[in-house]
Tab-separated table of C-alpha atoms and ligand atoms in Angstrom:
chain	number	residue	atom	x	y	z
M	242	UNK	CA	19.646	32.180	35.333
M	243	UNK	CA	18.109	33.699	31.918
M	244	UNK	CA	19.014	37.383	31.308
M	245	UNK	CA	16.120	39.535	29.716
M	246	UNK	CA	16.874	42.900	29.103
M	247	UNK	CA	13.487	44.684	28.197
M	248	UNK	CA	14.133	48.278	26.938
M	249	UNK	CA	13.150	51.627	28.889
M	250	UNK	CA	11.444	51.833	32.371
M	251	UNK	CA	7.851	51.547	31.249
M	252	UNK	CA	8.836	48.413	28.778
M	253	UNK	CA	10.563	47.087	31.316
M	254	UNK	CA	7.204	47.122	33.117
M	255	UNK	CA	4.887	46.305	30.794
M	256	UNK	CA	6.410	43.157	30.309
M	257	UNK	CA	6.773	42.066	33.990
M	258	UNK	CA	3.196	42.929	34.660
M	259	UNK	CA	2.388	40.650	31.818
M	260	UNK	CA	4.688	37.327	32.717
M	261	UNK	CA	2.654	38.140	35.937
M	262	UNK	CA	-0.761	38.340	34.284
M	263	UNK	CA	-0.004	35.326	31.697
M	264	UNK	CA	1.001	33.296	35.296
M	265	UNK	CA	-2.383	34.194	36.789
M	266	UNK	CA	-4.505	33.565	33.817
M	267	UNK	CA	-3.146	30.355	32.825
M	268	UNK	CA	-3.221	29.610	36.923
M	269	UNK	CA	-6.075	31.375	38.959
M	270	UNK	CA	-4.804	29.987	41.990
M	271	UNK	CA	-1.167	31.022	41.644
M	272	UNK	CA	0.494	31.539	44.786
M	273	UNK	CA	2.924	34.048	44.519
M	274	UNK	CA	5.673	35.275	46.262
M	275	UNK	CA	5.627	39.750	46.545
M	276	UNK	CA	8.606	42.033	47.609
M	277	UNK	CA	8.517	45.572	48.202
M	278	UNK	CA	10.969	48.146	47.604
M	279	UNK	CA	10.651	50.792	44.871
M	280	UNK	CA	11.229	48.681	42.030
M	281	UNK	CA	8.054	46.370	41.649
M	282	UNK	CA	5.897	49.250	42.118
M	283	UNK	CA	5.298	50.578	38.302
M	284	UNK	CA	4.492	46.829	37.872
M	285	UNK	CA	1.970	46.637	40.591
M	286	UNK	CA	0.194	49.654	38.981
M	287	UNK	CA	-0.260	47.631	35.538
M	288	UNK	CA	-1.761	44.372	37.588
M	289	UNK	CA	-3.955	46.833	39.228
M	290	UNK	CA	-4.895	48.439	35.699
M	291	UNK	CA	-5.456	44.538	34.345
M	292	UNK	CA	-7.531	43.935	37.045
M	293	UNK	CA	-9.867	47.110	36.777
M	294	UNK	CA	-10.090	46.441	33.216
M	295	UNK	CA	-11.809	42.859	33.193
M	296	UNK	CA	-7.853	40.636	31.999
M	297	UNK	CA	-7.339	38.745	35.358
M	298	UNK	CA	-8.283	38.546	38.648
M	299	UNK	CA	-6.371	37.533	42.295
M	300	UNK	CA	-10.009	36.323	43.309
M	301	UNK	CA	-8.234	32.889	43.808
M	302	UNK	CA	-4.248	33.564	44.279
M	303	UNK	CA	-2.425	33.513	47.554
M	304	UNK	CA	0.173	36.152	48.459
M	305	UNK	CA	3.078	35.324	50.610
M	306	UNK	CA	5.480	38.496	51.741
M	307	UNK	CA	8.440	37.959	51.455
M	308	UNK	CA	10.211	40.162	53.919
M	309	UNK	CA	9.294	42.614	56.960
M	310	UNK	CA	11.226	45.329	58.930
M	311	UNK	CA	11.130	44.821	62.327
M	312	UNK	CA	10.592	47.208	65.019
M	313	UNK	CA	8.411	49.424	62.824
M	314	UNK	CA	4.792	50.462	64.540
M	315	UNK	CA	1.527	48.257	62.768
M	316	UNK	CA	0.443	50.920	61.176
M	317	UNK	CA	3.713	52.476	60.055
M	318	UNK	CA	3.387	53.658	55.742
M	319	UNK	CA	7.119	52.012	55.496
M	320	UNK	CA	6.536	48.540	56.960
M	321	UNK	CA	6.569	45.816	53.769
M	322	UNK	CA	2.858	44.715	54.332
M	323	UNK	CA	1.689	48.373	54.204
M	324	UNK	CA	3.383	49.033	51.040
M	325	UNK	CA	2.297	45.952	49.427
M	326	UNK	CA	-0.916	46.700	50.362
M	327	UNK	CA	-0.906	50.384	49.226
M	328	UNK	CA	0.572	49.752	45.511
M	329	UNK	CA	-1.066	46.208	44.852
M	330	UNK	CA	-2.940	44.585	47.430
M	331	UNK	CA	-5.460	46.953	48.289
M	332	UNK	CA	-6.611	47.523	44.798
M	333	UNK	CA	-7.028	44.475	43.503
M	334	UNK	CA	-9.446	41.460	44.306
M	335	UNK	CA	-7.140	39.274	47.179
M	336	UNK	CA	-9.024	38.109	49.711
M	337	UNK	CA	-7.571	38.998	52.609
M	338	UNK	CA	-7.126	35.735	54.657
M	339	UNK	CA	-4.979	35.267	51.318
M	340	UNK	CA	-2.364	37.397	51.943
M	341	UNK	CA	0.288	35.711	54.140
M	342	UNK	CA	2.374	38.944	56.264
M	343	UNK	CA	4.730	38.332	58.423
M	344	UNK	CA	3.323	39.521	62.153
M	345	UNK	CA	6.474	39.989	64.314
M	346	UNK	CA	4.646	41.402	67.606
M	347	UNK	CA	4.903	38.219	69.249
M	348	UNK	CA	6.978	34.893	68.937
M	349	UNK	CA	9.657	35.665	65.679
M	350	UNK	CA	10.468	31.658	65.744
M	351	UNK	CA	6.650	31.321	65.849
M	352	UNK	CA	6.022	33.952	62.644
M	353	UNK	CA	8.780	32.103	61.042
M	354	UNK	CA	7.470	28.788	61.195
M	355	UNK	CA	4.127	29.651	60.187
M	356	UNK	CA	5.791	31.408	56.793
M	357	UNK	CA	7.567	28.575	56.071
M	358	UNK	CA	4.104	26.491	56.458
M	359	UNK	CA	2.201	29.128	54.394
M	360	UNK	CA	5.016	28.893	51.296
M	361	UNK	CA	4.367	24.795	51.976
M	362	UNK	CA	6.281	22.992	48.811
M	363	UNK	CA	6.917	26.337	47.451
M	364	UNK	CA	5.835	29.486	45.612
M	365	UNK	CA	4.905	29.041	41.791
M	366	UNK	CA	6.242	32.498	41.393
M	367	UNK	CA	8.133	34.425	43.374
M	368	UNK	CA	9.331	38.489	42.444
M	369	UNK	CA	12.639	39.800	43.815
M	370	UNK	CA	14.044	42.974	44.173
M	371	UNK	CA	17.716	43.374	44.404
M	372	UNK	CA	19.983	45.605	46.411
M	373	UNK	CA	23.166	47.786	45.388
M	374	UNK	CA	25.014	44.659	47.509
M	375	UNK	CA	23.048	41.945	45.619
M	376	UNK	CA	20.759	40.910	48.668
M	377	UNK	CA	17.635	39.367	47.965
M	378	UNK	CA	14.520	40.016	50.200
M	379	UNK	CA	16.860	40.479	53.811
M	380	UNK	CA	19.057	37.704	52.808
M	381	UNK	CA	22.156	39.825	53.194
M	382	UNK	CA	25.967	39.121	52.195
M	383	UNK	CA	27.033	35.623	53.958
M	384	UNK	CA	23.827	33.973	53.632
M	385	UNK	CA	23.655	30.296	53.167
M	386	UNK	CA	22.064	28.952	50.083
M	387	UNK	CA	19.696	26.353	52.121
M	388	UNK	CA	18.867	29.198	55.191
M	389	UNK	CA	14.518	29.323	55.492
M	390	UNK	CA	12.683	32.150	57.167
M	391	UNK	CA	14.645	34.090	60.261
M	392	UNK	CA	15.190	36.523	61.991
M	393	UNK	CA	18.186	38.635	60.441
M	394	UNK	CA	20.376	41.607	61.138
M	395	UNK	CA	20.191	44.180	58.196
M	396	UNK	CA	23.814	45.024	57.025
M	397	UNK	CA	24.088	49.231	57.078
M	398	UNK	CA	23.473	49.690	53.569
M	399	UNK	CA	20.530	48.302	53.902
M	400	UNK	CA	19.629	50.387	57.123
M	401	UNK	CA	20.626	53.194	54.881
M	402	UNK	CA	18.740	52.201	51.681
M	403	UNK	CA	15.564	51.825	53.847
M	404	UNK	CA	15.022	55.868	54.297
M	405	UNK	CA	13.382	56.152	51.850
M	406	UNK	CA	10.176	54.034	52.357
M	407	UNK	CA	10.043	55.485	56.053
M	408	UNK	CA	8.831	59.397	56.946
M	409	UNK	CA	11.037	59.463	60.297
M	410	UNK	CA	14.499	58.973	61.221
M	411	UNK	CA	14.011	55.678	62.966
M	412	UNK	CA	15.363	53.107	60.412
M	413	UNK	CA	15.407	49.578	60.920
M	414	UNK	CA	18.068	47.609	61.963
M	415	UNK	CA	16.684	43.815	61.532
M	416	UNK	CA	13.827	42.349	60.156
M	417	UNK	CA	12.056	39.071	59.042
M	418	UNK	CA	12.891	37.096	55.575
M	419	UNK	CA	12.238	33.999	53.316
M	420	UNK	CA	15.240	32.783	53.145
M	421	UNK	CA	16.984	31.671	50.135
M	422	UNK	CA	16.250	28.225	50.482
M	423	UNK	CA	12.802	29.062	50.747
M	424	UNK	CA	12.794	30.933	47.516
M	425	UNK	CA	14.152	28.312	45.737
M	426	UNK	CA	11.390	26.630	46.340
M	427	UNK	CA	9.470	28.716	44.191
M	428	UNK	CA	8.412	26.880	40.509
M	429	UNK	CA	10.228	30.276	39.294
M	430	UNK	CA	11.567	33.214	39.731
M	431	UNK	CA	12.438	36.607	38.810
M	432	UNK	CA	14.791	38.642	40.136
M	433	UNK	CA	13.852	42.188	38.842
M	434	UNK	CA	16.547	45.191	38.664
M	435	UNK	CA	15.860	48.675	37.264
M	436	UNK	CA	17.695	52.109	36.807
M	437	UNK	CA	21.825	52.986	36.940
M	438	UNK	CA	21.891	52.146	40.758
M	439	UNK	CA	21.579	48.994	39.728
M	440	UNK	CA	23.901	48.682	37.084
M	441	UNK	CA	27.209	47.533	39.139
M	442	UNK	CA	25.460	45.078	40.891
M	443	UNK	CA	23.413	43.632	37.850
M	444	UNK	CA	26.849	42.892	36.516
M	445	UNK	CA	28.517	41.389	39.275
M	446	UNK	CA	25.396	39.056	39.294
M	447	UNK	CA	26.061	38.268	35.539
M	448	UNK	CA	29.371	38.432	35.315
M	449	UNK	CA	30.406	37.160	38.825
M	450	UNK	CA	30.959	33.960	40.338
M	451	UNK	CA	28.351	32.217	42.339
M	452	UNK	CA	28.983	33.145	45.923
M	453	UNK	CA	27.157	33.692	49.174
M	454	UNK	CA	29.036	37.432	48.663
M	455	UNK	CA	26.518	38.141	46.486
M	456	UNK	CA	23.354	36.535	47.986
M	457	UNK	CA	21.226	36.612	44.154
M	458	UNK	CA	23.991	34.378	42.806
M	459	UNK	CA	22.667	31.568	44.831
M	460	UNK	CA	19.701	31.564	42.814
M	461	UNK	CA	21.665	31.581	39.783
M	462	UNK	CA	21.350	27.451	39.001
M	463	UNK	CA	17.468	27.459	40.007
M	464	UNK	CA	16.112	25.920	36.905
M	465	UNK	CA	13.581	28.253	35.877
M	466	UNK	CA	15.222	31.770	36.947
M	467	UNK	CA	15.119	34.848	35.219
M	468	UNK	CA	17.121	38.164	35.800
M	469	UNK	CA	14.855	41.025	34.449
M	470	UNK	CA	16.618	44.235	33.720
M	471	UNK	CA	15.958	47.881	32.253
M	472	UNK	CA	18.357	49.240	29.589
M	473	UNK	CA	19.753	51.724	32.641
M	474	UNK	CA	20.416	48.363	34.789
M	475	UNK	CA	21.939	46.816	31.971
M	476	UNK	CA	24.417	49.663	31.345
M	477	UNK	CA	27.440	47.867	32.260
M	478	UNK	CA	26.780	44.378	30.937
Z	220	LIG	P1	14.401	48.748	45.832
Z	220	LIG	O1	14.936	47.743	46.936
Z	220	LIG	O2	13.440	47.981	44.982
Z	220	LIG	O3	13.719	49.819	46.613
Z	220	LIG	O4	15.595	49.196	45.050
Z	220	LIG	C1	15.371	46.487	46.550
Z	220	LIG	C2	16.033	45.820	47.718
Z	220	LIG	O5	16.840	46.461	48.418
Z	220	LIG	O6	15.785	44.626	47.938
């Protein structure tokens, strides 16, 4: 896995937005793999800003989530497809029947299968976040390198951590992920870490061996992988 270390918070940005925008215009129909979480979101603000101003268009790109809480009401501001669709999807020029959410109000095995059929041979590009215990998308500590789309348990942390993209106390305690063998289907992919929270984990991931312990290690020999980081995330490197 490449390291890129891109200066300050709105550097760091900038230049994510752009590997993004370079992706779409040299691929219109680029099917891309989105996460949520607080970290992608000053990026989804520049594709938006590209987009308004004429550089590149989603007109012909497919989106595939790649997680979702379960348990969480339709409708609910803190469920992954909202957010995506609030900081990216909404203001840009998707179609919808091209954004591939995860419905879990029925059959999970169902929903699951049908992800794995809408990633097909694989995302060209897929964006990560990372959490504080190196989990990618739901893919908690344990998780097999080869495991596709499931059902999982979230471990506490991640319970925790999820308080603040929901307005009431009700947190959820399992949701819906790609799995990592389903990301590594991806052409690429970036796993993207910002800020000091992120510093002790950024350097486990670095520094560390590859082990399931630390879930974004198992990405670590993907052949075109990058690890994205701010100067705060990069603090302990
Ligand atoms: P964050 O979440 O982007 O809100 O830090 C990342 C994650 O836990 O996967």
């Amino acid at each position: 896995m490449r390291l890129v270390r891109v200066g300050g918070a709105d550097a760091w940005a900038q230049w994510v937005a752009e590997h993004v925008i370079a992706h779409l215009q040299q691929q219109p129909a680029l099917k891309l793999c989105l996460p949520t979480g607080l970290t992608p979101v000053p990026v989804y603000a520049r594709l938006v800003q590209a987009v308004r101003a004429g550089r590149v268009s989603f007109a012909q790109a497919a989106v595939v989530l790649l997680d979702e809480f379960g348990g969480v009401a339709p409708a609910d501001p803190g469920r992954c497809d909202q957010m995506l669709r609030r900081f990216l999807l909404d203001q840009v020029d998707l179609r919808p029947s091209a954004f591939h959410r995860l419905d879990l109000s029925g059959d999970i095995d169902a929903a699951c299968r049908a992800h794995e059929a809408a990633v097909g041979e694989g995302c060209d590009l897929a964006l990560l976040g990372v959490g504080t215990n190196g989990h990618i998308g739901m893919n908690e500590p344990g998780t097999a390198a080869d495991s596709l789309t499931r059902r999982v348990d979230l471990a506490p942390e991640t319970t925790a951590a999820s308080a603040r993209y929901f307005s009431h106390d009700e947190l959820p305690t399992w949701g819906v992920t790609m799995g990592i063998g389903t990301i590594r289907r991806s052409r690429e992919v970036l796993v993207l870490a910002t800020g000091a929270g992120k510093a002790a984990i950024v350097r486990r991931i670095v520094e560390g061996p590859i082990t399931p312990d630390v879930p974004a290690t198992l990405l670590a020999d993907h052949p075109a992988s990058m690890l994205v980081v701010d100067e705060d995330a990069a603090a302990q490197l």
